[in-house]
């Protein structure tokens, strides 16, 4: 079958997607920081840096003893992290840097040992990784930016342009004004105009990409070039007696000072950043004082009146410099270096961006040494999903990885990579799909690539516990964990044979007394099965006892489930296995099971099973994943025609509309199941009751007929059988095939043992369902897009191969499916769409376009 869901020639989930897959299937690997790859084997350091993602593969620079510092690649797994190209052959280093991905090409600077510093490019193959242009003894190309269908970069204070060929790589202009300073340009694209500044230049410049169009705007120092709502903002006066906030429209007259921020005599004041955060400019200003400095946080909406001093960051601390800083959520985090003679320590501070309140987050390294307060020196502050990550030294474990939610209690060390007092010195912290990647040294392997998964583990939906005993796997393959999650009680065990079971070991141990189990569970309905065997009364060890010797009670979620329960009487004697099952609803996130004494002796249990029950109600959009293959229920070709049969097919992320199913309850425990892309119902044609009949999509009946109604029944471990009401037969992948395109049929119910009749229902975060229409979709073969600039800062342009009016809807999500923009696009002339993406945080995103009845997804990067 033809499946045209994604752009490009491959449906690989990609470098970042594989990282996410690794987290989902191997979560136990990431409970603590773990080594991702020892690239430079042994004690040598590889010092990975400069990650870039292109077409699902990550590229970066790393050092090995055999090849020097060269270009590496990764598919998101340790085994797939390998040397990509030894550009400077042998032990020499090419030192790749300044990575930029644009239109499916990786651009970077490197030195092959022969041609000096040069511009290189790669198409993702070793053979296609080639030198573009050499610059001899000049510094390596820097400040790479893609704008207006061309690559721009800086060599010293020269602006260059390239089309990816040697002949097409040309010098546009040297703006150094004859200065001997070697200073790269700052380059920013504001609505198609490049603005340039270098300390070696005569002022602020702009360029349209031509020599004639590269002109001086104004003689002014222009630091921290920043785009706010399509206007350039910058700061003049760094290191001088005065500092001002400026803006420019690209003309001399329109390049004006918005506000003078300070007027003091001492020239040693400084300016630390200018940042556009959700449409507001924030800037940190250092004012020099006789015995140190004070630090002010200003904010601006781009006007003189709206540029105001927000708060004093110093909070009474005499300081010599602003240390590391980061924005996370509604908080500005930072640290201040103590000034000479200061008794202040350097700890993690914060400023609330709503109230301006300033204070210490936590004194990580408390106490005094030699008359001075100890300092943890927080560094590398990095925002990951509004949680702060950084390195710090608490005086006990050395410099390690920490995180903070802005509270003292929530500021904690997340691992001791270099055990004891040794320093692992985490650095180069990078967020990839919510996972923190960083370099660290564990004291043995040198500085290598590590990872830490900050995401809380999703709550379990199934528990199997061997009460009073060790972990055990049953003859049928059920895995019971060792006893845990209990409060109170004691344990006892025997070695006697147990009747009525093939799993004697499960019944040979017990927890007894008055005790309880507390199991974290999502809200829903669960089937609880308790396993019992009387291993004391009526056995040779007790010497006596029988029915009535033990009676006890069991309560679940405050409701009595077993009253005066007598194992001996229920099982028909001692050393005989018996089970009791009941359904319970969990609404508070925890299942509580309490065992208490009744009229004689004490309560006990041998094992506990908890699985989701059929009592769970489904409502909304889901993917249906076959247990045996991991593939999903799919309508081939996203057809909207009546009579098309579903198949199993590899799942796309995020879910394609024809892999999303709208499930709604209709009463009496039955559901309708409708295809997300067409709205048509899953139907057994002719209401056949025969094995092997393929279901189809068909216009939904109202009210739904029995052959369009389905029951969803739990079979354990989070899987369900899907039962046709009219026939009682279940949804089945024919022949338990693992292949894409395998037929899905109705078949007699063997779901208890047949994994090809068991399905996992996973909610679709942003439902892909759209109403069917008769509009003509663009031919899938021609559905090729061009996105630029990519990476993008403010406005993303989408070049279509058909009229923009054919695009019915757009959505922008992150890689987890969280939606940020919906139908925010504007049609340009003819075949162009424009999306305002300036409000997005830096990272990778997915753009989904709905054209006719077909959904397409493409990835872009926000700078």
Coordinates of C-alpha atoms in Angstrom, one line a residue, residues 286-854:
X286 CA 25.8 46.7 35.8
X287 CA 26.5 50.0 37.6
X288 CA 29.9 50.4 39.1
X289 CA 30.4 51.5 42.7
X290 CA 33.4 52.2 44.8
X291 CA 33.3 48.8 46.6
X292 CA 31.7 46.7 43.9
X293 CA 28.8 46.8 41.5
X294 CA 25.0 46.7 41.6
X295 CA 22.9 45.0 39.0
X296 CA 19.6 46.1 37.5
X297 CA 17.1 44.3 35.5
X298 CA 15.3 46.5 33.0
X299 CA 12.4 45.7 30.7
X300 CA 11.0 47.3 27.6
X301 CA 8.1 47.1 25.2
X302 CA 10.1 49.0 22.6
X303 CA 9.0 52.5 23.6
X304 CA 10.6 55.2 25.7
X305 CA 7.8 55.2 28.2
X306 CA 7.7 51.4 28.4
X307 CA 11.5 51.1 29.1
X308 CA 11.8 51.0 32.8
X309 CA 14.0 49.8 35.7
X310 CA 12.2 46.6 36.8
X311 CA 14.2 45.5 39.9
X312 CA 17.6 45.6 41.5
X313 CA 19.2 42.2 41.1
X314 CA 22.0 42.9 43.7
X315 CA 19.6 42.7 46.7
X316 CA 22.3 44.4 48.8
X317 CA 25.1 42.1 47.6
X318 CA 28.4 43.8 46.9
X319 CA 29.6 42.1 43.7
X320 CA 32.2 42.0 41.0
X321 CA 30.2 40.5 38.1
X322 CA 27.0 38.9 37.0
X323 CA 27.6 35.1 36.7
X324 CA 25.5 32.6 34.8
X325 CA 21.8 33.4 34.1
X326 CA 18.7 32.0 32.5
X327 CA 15.0 32.6 32.1
X328 CA 12.7 29.7 33.1
X329 CA 9.0 30.0 33.3
X330 CA 8.2 33.4 34.9
X331 CA 11.5 33.6 36.7
X332 CA 14.9 35.0 36.0
X333 CA 17.7 32.9 37.6
X334 CA 21.2 34.2 38.1
X335 CA 24.2 34.3 40.3
X336 CA 26.5 37.2 41.3
X337 CA 30.2 36.9 41.9
X338 CA 31.2 38.4 45.3
X339 CA 33.2 41.6 45.1
X340 CA 36.7 42.0 46.6
X341 CA 36.4 42.0 50.3
X342 CA 32.8 40.9 50.2
X343 CA 31.5 38.5 52.8
X344 CA 28.6 37.5 50.5
X345 CA 28.6 34.1 48.9
X346 CA 27.8 33.2 45.3
X347 CA 24.6 31.1 45.3
X348 CA 21.5 30.7 43.1
X349 CA 19.3 33.8 43.1
X350 CA 16.0 34.6 41.3
X351 CA 13.8 37.5 40.3
X352 CA 10.1 37.0 39.9
X353 CA 9.2 38.6 36.5
X354 CA 5.7 39.5 37.7
X355 CA 6.4 41.1 41.0
X356 CA 10.1 42.0 40.7
X357 CA 10.8 40.2 44.0
X358 CA 14.4 39.2 44.4
X359 CA 15.9 36.5 46.7
X360 CA 18.0 33.5 47.2
X361 CA 16.6 30.2 46.0
X362 CA 18.7 28.0 48.2
X363 CA 22.0 28.2 50.1
X364 CA 23.5 25.1 48.4
X365 CA 26.9 25.3 50.1
X366 CA 26.1 26.7 53.6
X367 CA 28.6 27.6 56.3
X368 CA 31.7 29.7 56.6
X369 CA 35.3 28.9 55.8
X370 CA 38.2 31.2 56.8
X371 CA 35.8 34.0 57.7
X372 CA 34.0 33.9 54.3
X373 CA 30.6 32.4 53.4
X374 CA 31.0 29.3 51.4
X375 CA 29.8 29.5 47.7
X376 CA 28.4 26.8 45.4
X377 CA 29.1 28.9 42.3
X378 CA 26.1 27.9 40.2
X379 CA 27.1 27.8 36.5
X380 CA 25.7 26.7 33.1
X381 CA 22.1 27.7 34.0
X382 CA 19.8 26.1 31.4
X383 CA 16.0 26.0 31.0
X384 CA 14.5 22.7 30.3
X385 CA 10.6 22.8 30.2
X386 CA 10.6 25.6 32.8
X387 CA 12.9 23.7 35.1
X388 CA 16.3 25.1 35.8
X389 CA 19.4 22.9 35.4
X390 CA 22.9 23.9 36.4
X391 CA 26.2 22.7 37.9
X392 CA 27.0 23.5 41.5
X393 CA 29.3 22.4 44.4
X394 CA 27.6 21.7 47.7
X395 CA 30.9 21.2 49.5
X396 CA 30.2 17.4 49.9
X397 CA 29.9 15.8 46.5
X398 CA 31.9 18.2 44.4
X399 CA 30.6 20.0 41.3
X400 CA 27.6 18.0 40.0
X401 CA 24.3 18.4 38.1
X402 CA 21.5 20.2 40.0
X403 CA 18.0 21.2 39.1
X404 CA 15.5 23.7 40.6
X405 CA 11.8 24.6 40.4
X406 CA 12.4 27.9 42.1
X407 CA 11.9 26.7 45.6
X408 CA 14.5 25.7 48.2
X409 CA 12.9 22.2 48.6
X410 CA 12.8 21.8 44.9
X411 CA 16.5 22.7 44.4
X412 CA 18.2 19.3 44.5
X413 CA 21.3 17.5 43.2
X414 CA 20.2 14.9 40.5
X415 CA 23.3 12.7 40.6
X416 CA 26.9 12.2 41.8
X417 CA 28.6 11.4 38.6
X418 CA 32.1 11.6 40.1
X419 CA 31.5 9.9 43.4
X420 CA 32.5 11.4 46.6
X421 CA 34.1 14.9 46.7
X422 CA 35.4 14.7 43.1
X423 CA 34.0 17.1 40.5
X424 CA 32.3 15.9 37.4
X425 CA 31.9 19.5 36.2
X426 CA 28.8 19.2 34.0
X427 CA 28.9 21.7 31.1
X428 CA 27.5 22.3 27.7
X429 CA 24.0 21.6 28.9
X430 CA 21.6 21.1 26.1
X431 CA 17.9 20.1 26.0
X432 CA 16.9 17.6 23.4
X433 CA 13.2 16.6 23.5
X434 CA 13.1 17.3 27.2
X435 CA 16.2 15.3 28.0
X436 CA 19.3 17.1 29.4
X437 CA 22.4 16.2 27.5
X438 CA 25.7 17.5 28.8
X439 CA 29.4 16.7 29.1
X440 CA 30.9 15.5 32.4
X441 CA 33.9 13.6 33.8
X442 CA 33.3 10.7 36.2
X443 CA 36.9 10.6 37.2
X444 CA 37.6 7.5 35.1
X445 CA 36.5 8.1 31.4
X446 CA 37.4 11.7 30.9
X447 CA 34.9 14.3 29.7
X448 CA 32.2 12.5 27.7
X449 CA 28.6 12.8 26.7
X450 CA 26.0 12.1 29.4
X451 CA 22.2 12.4 29.6
X452 CA 19.6 12.9 32.3
X453 CA 15.8 12.4 31.9
X454 CA 14.0 14.9 34.1
X455 CA 10.5 13.7 33.2
X456 CA 8.7 12.0 36.0
X457 CA 7.9 8.4 35.1
X458 CA 4.3 7.9 34.1
X459 CA 2.4 6.0 36.8
X460 CA 2.1 2.3 36.4
X461 CA -1.3 0.8 35.4
X462 CA -0.4 -2.8 36.3
X463 CA 1.0 -4.2 39.5
X464 CA 1.9 -7.8 40.4
X465 CA 3.5 -8.2 43.8
X466 CA 4.7 -11.4 45.5
X467 CA 3.7 -10.6 49.0
X468 CA 6.5 -11.5 51.5
X469 CA 8.6 -13.0 48.8
X470 CA 11.1 -12.3 46.0
X471 CA 10.5 -11.4 42.4
X472 CA 9.0 -14.3 40.5
X473 CA 7.8 -15.2 37.0
X474 CA 4.9 -17.5 36.6
X475 CA 4.6 -20.5 34.3
X476 CA 2.4 -18.3 32.0
X477 CA 5.0 -15.5 31.9
X478 CA 3.5 -13.0 34.4
X479 CA 6.2 -11.1 36.2
X480 CA 5.6 -10.5 39.9
X481 CA 7.9 -8.0 41.7
X482 CA 9.4 -8.6 45.1
X483 CA 7.3 -7.4 48.0
X484 CA 6.9 -3.6 48.2
X485 CA 4.6 -0.6 48.6
X486 CA 3.3 -2.0 51.9
X487 CA 3.0 -0.5 55.4
X488 CA 3.0 -2.8 58.4
X489 CA 2.8 -6.6 58.7
X490 CA 5.3 -9.4 58.9
X491 CA 6.4 -12.1 56.5
X492 CA 6.4 -15.9 56.7
X493 CA 7.3 -18.7 54.2
X494 CA 7.3 -22.4 53.7
X495 CA 8.7 -24.9 51.2
X496 CA 5.7 -27.2 51.0
X497 CA 4.0 -28.2 47.8
X498 CA 0.9 -26.1 46.9
X499 CA -2.1 -27.7 45.3
X500 CA -4.2 -26.1 42.5
X501 CA -1.3 -24.2 41.0
X502 CA 1.8 -24.6 38.9
X503 CA 3.4 -21.7 40.6
X504 CA 4.0 -23.0 44.1
X505 CA 6.6 -20.3 44.9
X506 CA 3.9 -17.6 44.6
X507 CA 1.9 -19.1 47.4
X508 CA 4.8 -20.3 49.7
X509 CA 5.3 -16.8 51.1
X510 CA 2.9 -14.3 52.7
X511 CA 2.6 -11.0 54.4
X512 CA 0.4 -11.3 57.6
X513 CA -0.9 -9.1 60.4
X514 CA -2.7 -5.8 60.0
X515 CA -1.1 -4.1 57.0
X516 CA -1.9 -2.2 53.8
X517 CA -0.6 -1.6 50.2
X518 CA -0.6 1.8 48.5
X519 CA -0.2 1.7 44.8
X520 CA 0.0 4.8 42.6
X521 CA -2.4 4.5 39.7
X522 CA -4.1 6.9 37.3
X523 CA -7.8 7.4 37.8
X524 CA -9.9 4.6 36.4
X525 CA -11.4 1.2 37.0
X526 CA -9.1 -1.8 38.0
X527 CA -9.5 -5.5 38.5
X528 CA -7.8 -6.6 41.7
X529 CA -6.9 -10.3 42.1
X530 CA -5.7 -11.5 45.5
X531 CA -3.8 -14.8 45.8
X532 CA -4.2 -16.9 49.0
X533 CA -3.1 -20.2 50.4
X534 CA -3.3 -21.3 54.1
X535 CA 0.3 -22.2 54.9
X536 CA -0.1 -22.4 58.7
X537 CA -3.4 -23.7 60.0
X538 CA -4.0 -27.3 59.1
X539 CA -0.4 -28.0 58.3
X540 CA 2.1 -30.1 60.2
X541 CA 3.9 -27.0 61.4
X542 CA 0.8 -25.8 63.3
X543 CA -0.3 -29.2 64.3
X544 CA -4.0 -28.3 64.3
X545 CA -6.5 -25.9 62.9
X546 CA -8.9 -25.9 60.0
X547 CA -12.0 -23.9 58.9
X548 CA -12.6 -20.9 61.1
X549 CA -9.0 -20.7 62.4
X550 CA -8.4 -17.6 60.3
X551 CA -11.0 -15.0 59.5
X552 CA -10.1 -11.5 58.3
X553 CA -11.2 -8.5 56.2
X554 CA -10.0 -6.8 53.1
X555 CA -11.0 -3.2 52.2
X556 CA -10.1 -1.4 48.9
X557 CA -10.5 2.3 48.5
X558 CA -12.5 2.3 51.8
X559 CA -15.0 -0.3 50.6
X560 CA -15.3 -3.8 52.2
X561 CA -14.4 -6.4 49.5
X562 CA -13.9 -9.5 51.7
X563 CA -15.5 -9.9 55.1
X564 CA -14.6 -12.6 57.6
X565 CA -12.7 -14.3 54.8
X566 CA -11.7 -17.9 55.6
X567 CA -8.9 -19.2 53.2
X568 CA -9.1 -22.8 54.6
X569 CA -12.8 -23.1 54.0
X570 CA -12.8 -21.3 50.6
X571 CA -9.9 -23.4 49.2
X572 CA -11.1 -26.7 50.8
X573 CA -8.0 -27.2 53.0
X574 CA -4.5 -26.1 53.7
X575 CA -1.7 -25.6 51.1
X576 CA -4.3 -25.0 48.4
X577 CA -4.2 -22.0 46.1
X578 CA -7.3 -19.9 45.7
X579 CA -7.9 -16.4 44.3
X580 CA -10.5 -13.7 44.8
X581 CA -11.1 -10.9 42.3
X582 CA -13.1 -7.6 42.5
X583 CA -13.3 -4.3 40.7
X584 CA -12.4 -1.0 42.3
X585 CA -12.4 2.6 41.1
X586 CA -9.4 4.9 41.7
X587 CA -10.1 8.6 41.8
X588 CA -7.3 10.0 44.0
X589 CA -4.2 8.7 42.2
X590 CA -3.6 5.9 44.7
X591 CA -5.1 2.4 45.2
X592 CA -5.2 1.6 48.9
X593 CA -5.8 -2.0 50.0
X594 CA -6.1 -2.7 53.7
X595 CA -5.9 -6.1 55.4
X596 CA -7.2 -6.3 59.0
X597 CA -7.9 -9.0 61.5
X598 CA -11.5 -10.4 61.8
X599 CA -12.9 -12.7 64.4
X600 CA -9.9 -15.0 64.5
X601 CA -6.2 -14.8 64.0
X602 CA -4.6 -12.3 61.5
X603 CA -5.0 -11.2 57.9
X604 CA -2.7 -12.4 55.2
X605 CA -2.1 -12.4 51.4
X606 CA 0.3 -14.3 49.2
X607 CA 0.2 -12.1 46.1
X608 CA -1.6 -9.2 44.6
X609 CA -2.4 -8.4 40.9
X610 CA -3.9 -5.1 39.7
X611 CA -4.8 -4.6 36.1
X612 CA -7.0 -2.1 34.3
X613 CA -10.6 -3.4 34.1
X614 CA -13.1 -3.1 31.3
X615 CA -14.9 -0.6 33.5
X616 CA -12.6 2.2 32.1
X617 CA -14.5 4.6 29.9
X618 CA -12.9 5.8 26.6
X619 CA -13.8 9.0 25.0
X620 CA -11.8 11.0 22.4
X621 CA -9.1 10.3 19.8
X622 CA -6.8 7.3 20.2
X623 CA -4.3 5.2 18.2
X624 CA -4.9 1.5 18.3
X625 CA -1.6 -0.4 18.6
X626 CA -1.4 -4.2 18.1
X627 CA 0.5 -5.8 20.9
X628 CA 2.4 -8.4 18.8
X629 CA 3.8 -6.0 16.3
X630 CA 3.7 -2.5 17.8
X631 CA 2.0 -1.3 14.6
X632 CA -1.2 0.7 14.5
X633 CA -4.6 0.4 12.9
X634 CA -4.4 2.5 9.7
X635 CA -6.7 3.5 6.8
X636 CA -4.4 3.1 3.7
X637 CA -3.8 6.1 1.6
X638 CA -6.0 8.2 4.0
X639 CA -8.9 7.1 1.7
X640 CA -12.3 8.6 2.6
X641 CA -14.2 6.1 0.4
X642 CA -16.8 3.7 1.8
X643 CA -15.6 0.0 1.9
X644 CA -11.9 0.6 2.5
X645 CA -10.5 -1.9 5.0
X646 CA -8.0 -0.9 7.7
X647 CA -4.6 -2.5 7.9
X648 CA -1.7 -2.5 10.4
X649 CA 1.1 0.0 9.6
X650 CA 4.1 1.6 11.3
X651 CA 3.0 4.5 13.5
X652 CA 3.8 8.0 12.6
X653 CA 4.7 10.7 15.2
X654 CA 2.6 12.7 15.8
X655 CA -0.3 10.4 14.7
X656 CA -1.4 10.9 11.2
X657 CA -5.1 11.6 10.8
X658 CA -5.8 8.2 9.3
X659 CA -4.1 6.5 12.2
X660 CA -6.3 8.3 14.7
X661 CA -9.6 6.9 15.8
X662 CA -12.5 8.8 17.5
X663 CA -13.9 6.5 20.2
X664 CA -17.2 7.5 21.8
X665 CA -19.4 5.6 24.3
X666 CA -23.0 5.0 23.2
X667 CA -24.3 3.1 26.3
X668 CA -24.5 -0.4 27.6
X669 CA -20.7 -0.6 27.5
X670 CA -20.5 -0.2 23.7
X671 CA -18.6 2.3 21.5
X672 CA -18.5 3.7 18.0
X673 CA -15.0 3.8 16.5
X674 CA -14.6 6.3 13.7
X675 CA -11.6 7.1 11.5
X676 CA -10.1 10.4 12.4
X677 CA -9.5 11.6 8.8
X678 CA -12.9 10.7 7.4
X679 CA -15.3 10.5 10.3
X680 CA -16.6 7.1 9.0
X681 CA -17.4 4.2 11.3
X682 CA -15.5 0.9 11.7
X683 CA -18.1 -1.5 10.3
X684 CA -18.3 -5.3 9.7
X685 CA -19.9 -5.5 6.2
X686 CA -23.2 -7.2 5.9
X687 CA -23.1 -7.8 9.7
X688 CA -21.3 -11.0 8.9
X689 CA -20.4 -13.4 11.7
X690 CA -17.8 -15.4 9.8
X691 CA -14.2 -15.6 10.8
X692 CA -11.8 -13.8 8.5
X693 CA -14.2 -11.0 7.4
X694 CA -12.4 -7.7 7.0
X695 CA -14.0 -4.7 8.7
X696 CA -14.4 -1.6 6.5
X697 CA -14.9 2.2 7.0
X698 CA -18.5 3.1 6.2
X699 CA -20.8 6.1 6.7
X700 CA -21.9 6.0 10.3
X701 CA -25.5 4.9 10.9
X702 CA -27.7 6.9 13.3
X703 CA -28.4 5.3 15.6
X704 CA -25.4 3.0 15.2
X705 CA -26.2 -0.5 14.1
X706 CA -24.8 -3.5 15.9
X707 CA -22.2 -4.1 13.3
X708 CA -20.8 -0.6 14.0
X709 CA -20.8 -1.1 17.7
X710 CA -17.8 -2.4 19.7
X711 CA -17.0 -3.4 23.2
X712 CA -13.5 -2.7 24.7
X713 CA -12.5 -5.2 27.3
X714 CA -9.3 -5.3 29.3
X715 CA -7.1 -8.4 29.0
X716 CA -4.4 -7.2 31.4
X717 CA -1.1 -5.3 31.2
X718 CA -2.8 -2.3 29.7
X719 CA -4.1 -4.1 26.6
X720 CA -7.7 -4.6 25.4
X721 CA -9.7 -6.8 23.0
X722 CA -12.1 -5.0 20.7
X723 CA -15.3 -7.1 20.3
X724 CA -17.9 -6.6 17.6
X725 CA -21.4 -6.5 19.2
X726 CA -23.2 -8.4 16.5
X727 CA -20.8 -11.4 16.3
X728 CA -18.9 -11.4 19.6
X729 CA -15.7 -11.8 17.5
X730 CA -12.6 -9.7 18.0
X731 CA -10.4 -7.4 16.0
X732 CA -7.4 -9.5 14.8
X733 CA -4.3 -9.0 12.8
X734 CA -4.4 -11.9 10.3
X735 CA -1.8 -14.6 10.8
X736 CA -0.2 -12.5 13.6
X737 CA 1.7 -10.8 10.7
X738 CA 4.5 -8.3 11.6
X739 CA 4.4 -6.7 8.2
X740 CA 3.2 -3.3 7.2
X741 CA -0.1 -3.6 5.3
X742 CA -1.2 -6.8 7.0
X743 CA -5.0 -7.4 6.9
X744 CA -7.1 -6.8 10.0
X745 CA -10.1 -9.1 10.3
X746 CA -12.7 -10.2 12.8
X747 CA -12.0 -13.6 14.3
X748 CA -13.0 -15.9 17.2
X749 CA -11.9 -14.7 20.6
X750 CA -8.5 -16.0 21.7
X751 CA -7.5 -12.6 23.1
X752 CA -6.4 -14.1 26.5
X753 CA -3.5 -15.8 24.7
X754 CA -3.2 -14.2 21.3
X755 CA -1.3 -11.0 21.2
X756 CA -2.5 -10.2 17.7
X757 CA -6.0 -9.8 19.2
X758 CA -4.7 -7.4 21.9
X759 CA -4.6 -3.6 21.4
X760 CA -3.3 -0.7 23.3
X761 CA -5.3 2.5 23.2
X762 CA -3.1 5.6 23.4
X763 CA -4.7 9.0 23.5
X764 CA -3.8 11.4 20.7
X765 CA -2.8 14.7 22.4
X766 CA -3.8 16.9 19.5
X767 CA -6.6 15.0 17.7
X768 CA -5.8 14.6 14.0
X769 CA -9.4 14.2 13.0
X770 CA -10.9 16.5 10.4
X771 CA -14.3 16.5 8.8
X772 CA -14.5 14.8 5.5
X773 CA -15.1 17.1 2.5
X774 CA -15.3 16.8 -1.2
X775 CA -12.4 19.3 -1.9
X776 CA -9.7 18.0 -4.1
X777 CA -6.4 17.3 -2.3
X778 CA -3.1 18.2 -3.9
X779 CA -1.5 15.1 -5.6
X780 CA 0.7 13.5 -3.0
X781 CA 3.4 12.9 -5.5
X782 CA 3.7 16.7 -6.0
X783 CA 3.3 17.6 -2.3
X784 CA 6.8 18.8 -1.8
X785 CA 7.4 21.9 0.4
X786 CA 10.2 24.4 0.8
X787 CA 10.5 26.1 4.2
X788 CA 12.7 29.1 4.8
X789 CA 14.5 30.3 6.7
X790 CA 15.1 27.1 8.5
X791 CA 16.2 27.6 11.3
X792 CA 13.7 30.5 11.6
X793 CA 13.5 33.4 14.0
X794 CA 10.2 35.3 13.5
X795 CA 8.4 34.4 10.3
X796 CA 8.4 31.0 8.5
X797 CA 7.7 31.0 4.8
X798 CA 6.2 27.9 3.3
X799 CA 6.5 27.5 -0.5
X800 CA 3.8 25.3 -1.9
X801 CA 3.5 23.5 -5.2
X802 CA -0.2 24.5 -5.5
X803 CA -2.4 27.4 -4.6
X804 CA -2.3 28.4 -0.9
X805 CA -6.1 28.4 -0.9
X806 CA -6.0 24.6 -0.9
X807 CA -4.5 24.6 2.7
X808 CA -7.5 24.1 5.0
X809 CA -5.7 24.2 8.3
X810 CA -2.3 24.4 9.9
X811 CA -1.0 23.5 13.3
X812 CA 2.4 23.8 15.0
X813 CA 3.3 21.3 17.7
X814 CA 6.5 20.3 19.6
X815 CA 7.8 16.7 19.2
X816 CA 5.6 15.5 22.0
X817 CA 2.4 16.7 20.3
X818 CA 1.8 19.8 22.4
X819 CA 0.1 22.4 20.2
X820 CA 1.3 26.0 20.1
X821 CA -0.2 27.5 17.0
X822 CA -3.4 26.7 15.2
X823 CA -4.5 28.2 11.9
X824 CA -2.1 31.1 12.5
X825 CA -1.0 31.1 8.9
X826 CA -1.6 33.8 6.4
X827 CA -1.7 33.3 2.6
X828 CA 0.8 35.2 0.5
X829 CA 0.7 35.6 -3.2
X830 CA -0.2 32.5 -5.1
X831 CA 1.6 29.6 -3.5
X832 CA 3.1 30.9 -0.3
X833 CA 2.0 30.7 3.4
X834 CA 3.5 32.7 6.2
X835 CA 3.5 31.7 9.9
X836 CA 4.5 34.1 12.8
X837 CA 6.7 31.9 15.0
X838 CA 8.5 34.6 17.0
X839 CA 6.6 33.6 20.1
X840 CA 8.0 30.0 20.1
X841 CA 10.9 29.1 22.2
X842 CA 14.1 27.8 20.5
X843 CA 13.9 24.1 19.6
X844 CA 12.4 21.7 17.1
X845 CA 8.8 21.9 16.0
X846 CA 6.4 20.1 13.6
X847 CA 4.3 21.9 11.1
X848 CA 1.1 20.1 10.0
X849 CA -0.8 21.2 6.9
X850 CA -4.3 19.9 6.1
X851 CA -4.8 19.9 2.3
X852 CA -8.1 18.5 1.2
X853 CA -8.4 15.2 3.1
X854 CA -4.7 14.7 3.4

